[in-house]
Amino acid sequence: MNETGKIEIEEVDAVPPPPKARVDTVADEGGADESARKPDYLEGFLSQRPAEAGAGEPGGDVYEGVIAALKEIYDPEIPVNIYELGLIYGVDITADNHVVVTMTLTTPHCPVAESMPGEVELRVGAVPGVGSAEVNLIWDPPWDPQKMSDEAKLELGML
């Protein structure tokens, strides 16, 4: 704006391009042109490969096999697997592939309270690579519908 409060408009045919970053070409002692050097700052980073997950860690073969086995076990009263229902609180795998599954049930008075832990132990024990399986049934913290995955909620019409 100028001093009288009016906007001045200037029409131009072309605008000069902005200046480019200037890099000085420096020759090293041997006379080689340093600007021709490859960008080696990424070579070490790109040559590294991600560390393989151990068999008992998330992403490992045994762990993923155990999770797949748990997803095949369905609650008899609800058409959703026990993993998506949030009944599995933890899967721990030791170095010698001993699997400990910590789980709960929807209620202590659940009709499958006696048979479900045994079925989980059998299914997990049948996963290739599992040495032995153990199931710990706990009631604290109690299960609630908020522990269900979005897939389970969608299947049950809760989402």
PDB file of N, CA and C in Angstrom, residues 82-128:
ATOM      1  N   ILE A  82     -11.643 -65.668  19.969  1.00  0.00           N
ATOM      2  CA  ILE A  82     -11.287 -65.194  21.307  1.00  0.00           C
ATOM      3  C   ILE A  82     -10.214 -64.119  21.275  1.00  0.00           C
ATOM      4  N   TYR A  83      -9.392 -64.088  20.230  1.00  0.00           N
ATOM      5  CA  TYR A  83      -8.360 -63.059  20.135  1.00  0.00           C
ATOM      6  C   TYR A  83      -8.987 -61.699  19.856  1.00  0.00           C
ATOM      7  N   GLU A  84      -9.911 -61.656  18.888  1.00  0.00           N
ATOM      8  CA  GLU A  84     -10.576 -60.401  18.548  1.00  0.00           C
ATOM      9  C   GLU A  84     -11.529 -59.945  19.657  1.00  0.00           C
ATOM     10  N   LEU A  85     -12.035 -60.889  20.443  1.00  0.00           N
ATOM     11  CA  LEU A  85     -12.896 -60.529  21.576  1.00  0.00           C
ATOM     12  C   LEU A  85     -12.108 -59.851  22.700  1.00  0.00           C
ATOM     13  N   GLY A  86     -10.800 -59.956  22.648  1.00  0.00           N
ATOM     14  CA  GLY A  86      -9.984 -59.347  23.695  1.00  0.00           C
ATOM     15  C   GLY A  86      -9.822 -60.231  24.912  1.00  0.00           C
ATOM     16  N   LEU A  87     -10.054 -61.532  24.741  1.00  0.00           N
ATOM     17  CA  LEU A  87      -9.914 -62.457  25.862  1.00  0.00           C
ATOM     18  C   LEU A  87      -8.463 -62.846  26.113  1.00  0.00           C
ATOM     19  N   ILE A  88      -7.588 -62.597  25.139  1.00  0.00           N
ATOM     20  CA  ILE A  88      -6.173 -62.924  25.284  1.00  0.00           C
ATOM     21  C   ILE A  88      -5.461 -61.682  25.797  1.00  0.00           C
ATOM     22  N   TYR A  89      -4.910 -61.761  26.992  1.00  0.00           N
ATOM     23  CA  TYR A  89      -4.219 -60.624  27.594  1.00  0.00           C
ATOM     24  C   TYR A  89      -2.730 -60.623  27.281  1.00  0.00           C
ATOM     25  N   GLY A  90      -2.178 -61.778  26.979  1.00  0.00           N
ATOM     26  CA  GLY A  90      -0.744 -61.818  26.685  1.00  0.00           C
ATOM     27  C   GLY A  90      -0.303 -63.148  26.151  1.00  0.00           C
ATOM     28  N   VAL A  91       0.732 -63.109  25.286  1.00  0.00           N
ATOM     29  CA  VAL A  91       1.371 -64.311  24.761  1.00  0.00           C
ATOM     30  C   VAL A  91       2.862 -64.131  24.992  1.00  0.00           C
ATOM     31  N   ASP A  92       3.433 -64.942  25.852  1.00  0.00           N
ATOM     32  CA  ASP A  92       4.864 -64.877  26.153  1.00  0.00           C
ATOM     33  C   ASP A  92       5.525 -66.157  25.693  1.00  0.00           C
ATOM     34  N   ILE A  93       6.646 -65.997  24.988  1.00  0.00           N
ATOM     35  CA  ILE A  93       7.372 -67.151  24.463  1.00  0.00           C
ATOM     36  C   ILE A  93       8.805 -67.068  24.952  1.00  0.00           C
ATOM     37  N   THR A  94       9.264 -68.129  25.613  1.00  0.00           N
ATOM     38  CA  THR A  94      10.630 -68.157  26.125  1.00  0.00           C
ATOM     39  C   THR A  94      11.590 -68.565  25.013  1.00  0.00           C
ATOM     40  N   ALA A  95      12.877 -68.530  25.336  1.00  0.00           N
ATOM     41  CA  ALA A  95      13.910 -68.871  24.348  1.00  0.00           C
ATOM     42  C   ALA A  95      13.790 -70.319  23.874  1.00  0.00           C
ATOM     43  N   ASP A  96      13.303 -71.222  24.743  1.00  0.00           N
ATOM     44  CA  ASP A  96      13.142 -72.622  24.325  1.00  0.00           C
ATOM     45  C   ASP A  96      11.730 -72.899  23.814  1.00  0.00           C
ATOM     46  N   ASN A  97      11.026 -71.841  23.366  1.00  0.00           N
ATOM     47  CA  ASN A  97       9.693 -71.915  22.749  1.00  0.00           C
ATOM     48  C   ASN A  97       8.618 -72.484  23.659  1.00  0.00           C
ATOM     49  N   HIS A  98       8.721 -72.198  24.948  1.00  0.00           N
ATOM     50  CA  HIS A  98       7.641 -72.508  25.887  1.00  0.00           C
ATOM     51  C   HIS A  98       6.682 -71.315  25.831  1.00  0.00           C
ATOM     52  N   VAL A  99       5.433 -71.568  25.502  1.00  0.00           N
ATOM     53  CA  VAL A  99       4.449 -70.504  25.311  1.00  0.00           C
ATOM     54  C   VAL A  99       3.537 -70.435  26.523  1.00  0.00           C
ATOM     55  N   VAL A 100       3.382 -69.212  27.045  1.00  0.00           N
ATOM     56  CA  VAL A 100       2.462 -68.970  28.150  1.00  0.00           C
ATOM     57  C   VAL A 100       1.424 -67.970  27.651  1.00  0.00           C
ATOM     58  N   VAL A 101       0.160 -68.420  27.608  1.00  0.00           N
ATOM     59  CA  VAL A 101      -0.938 -67.559  27.179  1.00  0.00           C
ATOM     60  C   VAL A 101      -1.696 -67.128  28.422  1.00  0.00           C
ATOM     61  N   THR A 102      -1.830 -65.812  28.593  1.00  0.00           N
ATOM     62  CA  THR A 102      -2.604 -65.270  29.701  1.00  0.00           C
ATOM     63  C   THR A 102      -3.933 -64.814  29.120  1.00  0.00           C
ATOM     64  N   MET A 103      -5.009 -65.353  29.653  1.00  0.00           N
ATOM     65  CA  MET A 103      -6.329 -65.049  29.092  1.00  0.00           C
ATOM     66  C   MET A 103      -7.375 -64.934  30.184  1.00  0.00           C
ATOM     67  N   THR A 104      -8.529 -64.474  29.787  1.00  0.00           N
ATOM     68  CA  THR A 104      -9.676 -64.406  30.674  1.00  0.00           C
ATOM     69  C   THR A 104     -10.884 -64.894  29.892  1.00  0.00           C
ATOM     70  N   LEU A 105     -12.021 -64.889  30.513  1.00  0.00           N
ATOM     71  CA  LEU A 105     -13.283 -65.211  29.854  1.00  0.00           C
ATOM     72  C   LEU A 105     -14.238 -64.049  30.112  1.00  0.00           C
ATOM     73  N   THR A 106     -15.325 -64.029  29.382  1.00  0.00           N
ATOM     74  CA  THR A 106     -16.246 -62.901  29.515  1.00  0.00           C
ATOM     75  C   THR A 106     -16.818 -62.801  30.920  1.00  0.00           C
ATOM     76  N   THR A 107     -16.977 -63.940  31.592  1.00  0.00           N
ATOM     77  CA  THR A 107     -17.491 -63.956  32.958  1.00  0.00           C
ATOM     78  C   THR A 107     -17.017 -65.241  33.640  1.00  0.00           C
ATOM     79  N   PRO A 108     -16.821 -65.230  34.950  1.00  0.00           N
ATOM     80  CA  PRO A 108     -16.428 -66.469  35.634  1.00  0.00           C
ATOM     81  C   PRO A 108     -17.472 -67.577  35.509  1.00  0.00           C
ATOM     82  N   HIS A 109     -18.716 -67.204  35.220  1.00  0.00           N
ATOM     83  CA  HIS A 109     -19.779 -68.198  35.111  1.00  0.00           C
ATOM     84  C   HIS A 109     -19.981 -68.651  33.666  1.00  0.00           C
ATOM     85  N   CYS A 110     -19.018 -68.356  32.819  1.00  0.00           N
ATOM     86  CA  CYS A 110     -19.086 -68.736  31.406  1.00  0.00           C
ATOM     87  C   CYS A 110     -19.204 -70.257  31.310  1.00  0.00           C
ATOM     88  N   PRO A 111     -20.082 -70.760  30.430  1.00  0.00           N
ATOM     89  CA  PRO A 111     -20.261 -72.216  30.320  1.00  0.00           C
ATOM     90  C   PRO A 111     -19.015 -72.963  29.848  1.00  0.00           C
ATOM     91  N   VAL A 112     -18.092 -72.269  29.195  1.00  0.00           N
ATOM     92  CA  VAL A 112     -16.884 -72.942  28.705  1.00  0.00           C
ATOM     93  C   VAL A 112     -15.677 -72.667  29.599  1.00  0.00           C
ATOM     94  N   ALA A 113     -15.926 -72.223  30.831  1.00  0.00           N
ATOM     95  CA  ALA A 113     -14.827 -71.887  31.741  1.00  0.00           C
ATOM     96  C   ALA A 113     -13.913 -73.075  32.005  1.00  0.00           C
ATOM     97  N   GLU A 114     -14.462 -74.272  31.957  1.00  0.00           N
ATOM     98  CA  GLU A 114     -13.643 -75.451  32.197  1.00  0.00           C
ATOM     99  C   GLU A 114     -12.967 -75.964  30.941  1.00  0.00           C
ATOM    100  N   SER A 115     -13.613 -75.816  29.793  1.00  0.00           N
ATOM    101  CA  SER A 115     -13.062 -76.406  28.574  1.00  0.00           C
ATOM    102  C   SER A 115     -12.224 -75.450  27.726  1.00  0.00           C
ATOM    103  N   MET A 116     -12.483 -74.150  27.776  1.00  0.00           N
ATOM    104  CA  MET A 116     -11.786 -73.205  26.908  1.00  0.00           C
ATOM    105  C   MET A 116     -10.282 -73.159  27.160  1.00  0.00           C
ATOM    106  N   PRO A 117      -9.799 -73.062  28.408  1.00  0.00           N
ATOM    107  CA  PRO A 117      -8.343 -73.053  28.611  1.00  0.00           C
ATOM    108  C   PRO A 117      -7.671 -74.318  28.073  1.00  0.00           C
ATOM    109  N   GLY A 118      -8.319 -75.457  28.209  1.00  0.00           N
ATOM    110  CA  GLY A 118      -7.756 -76.696  27.669  1.00  0.00           C
ATOM    111  C   GLY A 118      -7.682 -76.677  26.154  1.00  0.00           C
ATOM    112  N   GLU A 119      -8.707 -76.139  25.502  1.00  0.00           N
ATOM    113  CA  GLU A 119      -8.687 -76.047  24.042  1.00  0.00           C
ATOM    114  C   GLU A 119      -7.594 -75.090  23.572  1.00  0.00           C
ATOM    115  N   VAL A 120      -7.434 -73.979  24.281  1.00  0.00           N
ATOM    116  CA  VAL A 120      -6.375 -73.024  23.929  1.00  0.00           C
ATOM    117  C   VAL A 120      -5.011 -73.688  24.071  1.00  0.00           C
ATOM    118  N   GLU A 121      -4.814 -74.430  25.148  1.00  0.00           N
ATOM    119  CA  GLU A 121      -3.535 -75.116  25.368  1.00  0.00           C
ATOM    120  C   GLU A 121      -3.258 -76.136  24.271  1.00  0.00           C
ATOM    121  N   LEU A 122      -4.278 -76.896  23.866  1.00  0.00           N
ATOM    122  CA  LEU A 122      -4.100 -77.887  22.798  1.00  0.00           C
ATOM    123  C   LEU A 122      -3.783 -77.228  21.455  1.00  0.00           C
ATOM    124  N   ARG A 123      -4.514 -76.182  21.113  1.00  0.00           N
ATOM    125  CA  ARG A 123      -4.303 -75.515  19.823  1.00  0.00           C
ATOM    126  C   ARG A 123      -2.944 -74.835  19.757  1.00  0.00           C
ATOM    127  N   VAL A 124      -2.556 -74.169  20.841  1.00  0.00           N
ATOM    128  CA  VAL A 124      -1.261 -73.485  20.862  1.00  0.00           C
ATOM    129  C   VAL A 124      -0.127 -74.508  20.868  1.00  0.00           C
ATOM    130  N   GLY A 125      -0.307 -75.597  21.593  1.00  0.00           N
ATOM    131  CA  GLY A 125       0.720 -76.646  21.625  1.00  0.00           C
ATOM    132  C   GLY A 125       0.916 -77.319  20.285  1.00  0.00           C
ATOM    133  N   ALA A 126      -0.081 -77.255  19.404  1.00  0.00           N
ATOM    134  CA  ALA A 126       0.022 -77.891  18.082  1.00  0.00           C
ATOM    135  C   ALA A 126       0.686 -76.990  17.041  1.00  0.00           C
ATOM    136  N   VAL A 127       1.004 -75.754  17.396  1.00  0.00           N
ATOM    137  CA  VAL A 127       1.662 -74.847  16.448  1.00  0.00           C
ATOM    138  C   VAL A 127       3.090 -75.328  16.215  1.00  0.00           C
ATOM    139  N   PRO A 128       3.522 -75.415  14.960  1.00  0.00           N
ATOM    140  CA  PRO A 128       4.905 -75.850  14.682  1.00  0.00           C
ATOM    141  C   PRO A 128       5.929 -74.933  15.360  1.00  0.00           C
TER     142      PRO A 128
END
